Amino acid sequence: IIYIAADFMLLHFSIYLFSPVFSWVHSRSELRPSPRLPGCYDQPVEASNWLKNFRAANSEFLGQMHLSEDHSWTKREKSSSGEDLNKIIERGLLKPNLASDVVGVVMREVARSHDRFTLLLAVDEFNGCFGPTSFQVNKNEWVEPEQLTLLQYVTEYTAPGKFPGAVLLALSKTGMRRQHIAGT
């Protein structure tokens, strides 16, 4: 994928570059209630790692990208339309509690830039977006994958017709339920 995507702006969720989907659903890192999406959970460490690697992989493009609309991060923190996308990414890296929200904004801005760049959304272990997680809210309640904000962003842009570029999805045997059929 890396060689083929040399001229592409790359949104990559993989074990080789960024963080794989299964590490998001079976991580031991902290979950925080999402301030933006009620009933959902942010993963500050995973979001920060993805932002760091996204910036490194796409540095040649990021200087040409700017926020297309105003955005409120908190009651006091806001970004104005036209702000450099590098500054937005840096905000997510310096303030991990905002990192998941920054990932969503970055993905939205990348999708909006399809007229200026060739885009590739590549997701390894895509089936991890739909299986059980290893997170518990309390003893009796498990977190569902659709409650993880990072997975919401991935599945939103992999829906047919949603991402204005190439989408490459790979599946993994990791975490798949195995069925043993007698007599075969």
Short mmCIF file of C-alpha atoms in Angstrom, two decimals:
data_model
loop_
_atom_site.label_atom_id
_atom_site.label_comp_id
_atom_site.label_asym_id
_atom_site.label_seq_id
_atom_site.Cartn_x
_atom_site.Cartn_y
_atom_site.Cartn_z
CA ILE A 1 0.00 0.00 0.00
CA ILE A 2 2.79 2.45 0.86
CA TYR A 3 4.44 2.21 -2.56
CA ILE A 4 1.17 2.52 -4.47
CA ALA A 5 0.07 5.44 -2.33
CA ALA A 6 3.19 7.57 -2.81
CA ASP A 7 1.17 10.37 -4.47
CA PHE A 8 -1.96 9.89 -2.38
CA MET A 9 -3.03 11.61 0.79
CA LEU A 10 -3.28 8.59 3.02
CA LEU A 11 -5.74 7.89 5.83
CA HIS A 12 -4.30 4.60 6.97
CA PHE A 13 -5.41 2.34 9.82
CA SER A 14 -2.90 -0.47 9.83
CA ILE A 15 -0.56 -2.50 12.01
CA TYR A 16 2.37 -1.22 9.96
CA LEU A 17 1.89 2.53 10.00
CA PHE A 18 -0.72 3.74 12.35
CA SER A 19 -2.75 1.76 14.82
CA PRO A 20 -4.74 -1.28 13.83
CA VAL A 21 -8.46 -1.55 14.46
CA PHE A 22 -8.14 -4.59 16.73
CA SER A 23 -5.80 -2.65 19.03
CA TRP A 24 -8.57 -0.08 19.41
CA VAL A 25 -11.20 -2.62 20.46
CA HIS A 26 -8.91 -4.69 22.68
CA SER A 27 -6.66 -2.05 24.17
CA ARG A 28 -5.86 -1.62 27.82
CA SER A 29 -5.67 2.13 27.43
CA GLU A 30 -8.03 4.64 28.93
CA LEU A 31 -11.55 5.27 27.71
CA ARG A 32 -13.13 8.65 28.37
CA PRO A 33 -16.76 9.61 27.89
CA SER A 34 -16.96 11.64 24.71
CA PRO A 35 -17.96 15.25 25.34
CA ARG A 36 -19.15 15.57 21.73
CA LEU A 37 -21.00 12.27 21.25
CA PRO A 38 -23.23 11.25 24.18
CA GLY A 39 -23.03 7.55 25.04
CA CYS A 40 -19.72 7.17 23.22
CA TYR A 41 -16.12 6.87 24.38
CA ASP A 42 -12.92 8.55 23.27
CA GLN A 43 -9.55 6.81 23.26
CA PRO A 44 -6.99 9.58 23.78
CA VAL A 45 -3.85 7.43 23.42
CA GLU A 46 -4.96 5.73 20.20
CA ALA A 47 -6.21 9.01 18.73
CA SER A 48 -2.92 10.77 19.56
CA ASN A 49 -0.91 7.96 17.99
CA TRP A 50 -3.01 8.08 14.84
CA LEU A 51 -2.61 11.88 14.57
CA LYS A 52 1.17 11.66 15.00
CA ASN A 53 1.49 9.04 12.28
CA PHE A 54 -1.01 10.75 9.97
CA ARG A 55 1.01 13.95 10.18
CA ALA A 56 4.26 12.13 9.43
CA ALA A 57 2.80 10.26 6.44
CA ASN A 58 1.11 13.33 4.92
CA SER A 59 3.45 16.19 5.83
CA GLU A 60 3.85 17.25 2.20
CA PHE A 61 0.09 17.87 1.90
CA LEU A 62 -0.75 19.36 5.29
CA GLY A 63 0.76 22.78 4.65
CA GLN A 64 -1.83 23.23 1.91
CA MET A 65 -4.82 22.39 4.10
CA HIS A 66 -6.87 24.67 6.30
CA LEU A 67 -9.95 24.32 8.47
CA SER A 68 -13.01 24.92 6.27
CA GLU A 69 -15.31 26.06 9.09
CA ASP A 70 -15.14 27.24 12.69
CA HIS A 71 -14.93 24.50 15.30
CA SER A 72 -15.50 24.55 19.07
CA TRP A 73 -13.33 22.11 21.00
CA THR A 74 -14.53 23.11 24.45
CA LYS A 75 -16.55 26.01 25.86
CA ARG A 76 -13.38 28.14 25.83
CA GLU A 77 -11.32 26.67 22.99
CA LYS A 78 -12.24 27.36 19.41
CA SER A 79 -10.56 27.26 16.01
CA SER A 80 -11.47 29.58 13.19
CA SER A 81 -12.05 28.77 9.57
CA GLY A 82 -8.77 29.07 7.68
CA GLU A 83 -6.58 27.80 10.52
CA ASP A 84 -3.73 25.59 9.33
CA LEU A 85 -4.52 21.86 9.67
CA ASN A 86 -1.06 21.31 11.20
CA LYS A 87 -2.11 23.53 14.11
CA ILE A 88 -5.29 21.51 14.54
CA ILE A 89 -3.29 18.27 14.65
CA GLU A 90 -0.83 19.82 17.11
CA ARG A 91 -3.76 20.75 19.36
CA GLY A 92 -4.81 17.09 19.46
CA LEU A 93 -1.27 15.99 20.26
CA LEU A 94 -0.79 18.55 23.04
CA LYS A 95 -4.23 17.95 24.54
CA PRO A 96 -5.02 14.22 24.38
CA ASN A 97 -8.54 14.80 25.72
CA LEU A 98 -9.27 16.53 22.37
CA ALA A 99 -7.41 14.01 20.17
CA SER A 100 -10.43 11.89 19.19
CA ASP A 101 -12.37 14.98 18.16
CA VAL A 102 -9.34 16.19 16.19
CA VAL A 103 -9.23 12.85 14.31
CA GLY A 104 -12.84 13.40 13.24
CA VAL A 105 -12.13 16.96 12.10
CA VAL A 106 -9.01 15.86 10.19
CA MET A 107 -10.93 13.09 8.41
CA ARG A 108 -13.71 15.52 7.49
CA GLU A 109 -11.23 18.08 6.15
CA VAL A 110 -9.37 15.44 4.15
CA ALA A 111 -12.64 14.28 2.58
CA ARG A 112 -13.47 17.88 1.69
CA SER A 113 -10.09 18.29 -0.04
CA HIS A 114 -10.80 15.61 -2.67
CA ASP A 115 -10.70 18.19 -5.45
CA ARG A 116 -7.07 19.07 -4.58
CA PHE A 117 -5.57 15.69 -3.64
CA THR A 118 -5.90 12.05 -4.57
CA LEU A 119 -7.19 10.30 -1.47
CA LEU A 120 -6.78 6.77 -0.18
CA LEU A 121 -8.54 5.43 2.90
CA ALA A 122 -6.95 2.10 3.84
CA VAL A 123 -8.19 0.06 6.80
CA ASP A 124 -6.50 -3.14 7.91
CA GLU A 125 -8.48 -5.45 10.21
CA PHE A 126 -11.70 -3.75 9.11
CA ASN A 127 -13.82 -6.54 10.60
CA GLY A 128 -12.58 -5.38 14.01
CA CYS A 129 -15.02 -2.47 13.68
CA PHE A 130 -17.93 -4.85 14.17
CA GLY A 131 -16.89 -7.46 16.72
CA PRO A 132 -17.04 -7.39 20.50
CA THR A 133 -14.70 -5.13 22.46
CA SER A 134 -12.84 -5.92 25.67
CA PHE A 135 -13.97 -2.70 27.37
CA GLN A 136 -16.45 -2.64 30.22
CA VAL A 137 -18.28 0.41 31.50
CA ASN A 138 -19.22 -1.48 34.65
CA LYS A 139 -19.42 -5.13 35.66
CA ASN A 140 -22.52 -5.84 33.60
CA GLU A 141 -22.12 -3.52 30.62
CA TRP A 142 -19.72 -3.98 27.73
CA VAL A 143 -18.80 -1.17 25.37
CA GLU A 144 -20.05 -1.87 21.85
CA PRO A 145 -17.74 -1.05 18.92
CA GLU A 146 -20.12 1.64 17.64
CA GLN A 147 -19.65 3.45 20.98
CA LEU A 148 -15.96 4.07 20.23
CA THR A 149 -15.61 7.43 18.49
CA LEU A 150 -12.57 6.36 16.46
CA LEU A 151 -14.46 3.40 15.03
CA GLN A 152 -17.40 5.67 14.25
CA TYR A 153 -15.13 7.84 12.10
CA VAL A 154 -13.72 4.81 10.26
CA THR A 155 -17.09 3.21 9.57
CA GLU A 156 -18.65 6.53 8.58
CA TYR A 157 -16.12 7.09 5.81
CA THR A 158 -16.10 3.48 4.62
CA ALA A 159 -19.85 3.54 3.92
CA PRO A 160 -20.58 3.33 0.19
CA GLY A 161 -20.37 6.73 -1.48
CA LYS A 162 -19.23 8.57 1.66
CA PHE A 163 -15.48 8.90 1.02
CA PRO A 164 -14.50 10.81 -2.14
CA GLY A 165 -11.44 8.70 -2.92
CA ALA A 166 -10.23 5.15 -3.07
CA VAL A 167 -11.15 2.88 -0.15
CA LEU A 168 -9.13 -0.24 0.54
CA LEU A 169 -10.38 -2.61 3.25
CA ALA A 170 -8.57 -5.71 4.50
CA LEU A 171 -9.95 -8.34 6.85
CA SER A 172 -8.12 -10.28 9.51
CA LYS A 173 -8.59 -13.64 11.17
CA THR A 174 -7.67 -11.99 14.47
CA GLY A 175 -10.67 -11.86 16.73
CA MET A 176 -12.99 -13.69 14.36
CA ARG A 177 -15.28 -16.22 15.90
CA ARG A 178 -14.44 -19.67 14.69
CA GLN A 179 -17.01 -22.34 14.12
CA HIS A 180 -16.06 -26.00 13.98
CA ILE A 181 -18.48 -27.97 11.87
CA ALA A 182 -18.70 -31.64 12.71
CA GLY A 183 -18.51 -34.10 9.85
CA THR A 184 -16.65 -31.92 7.36
#
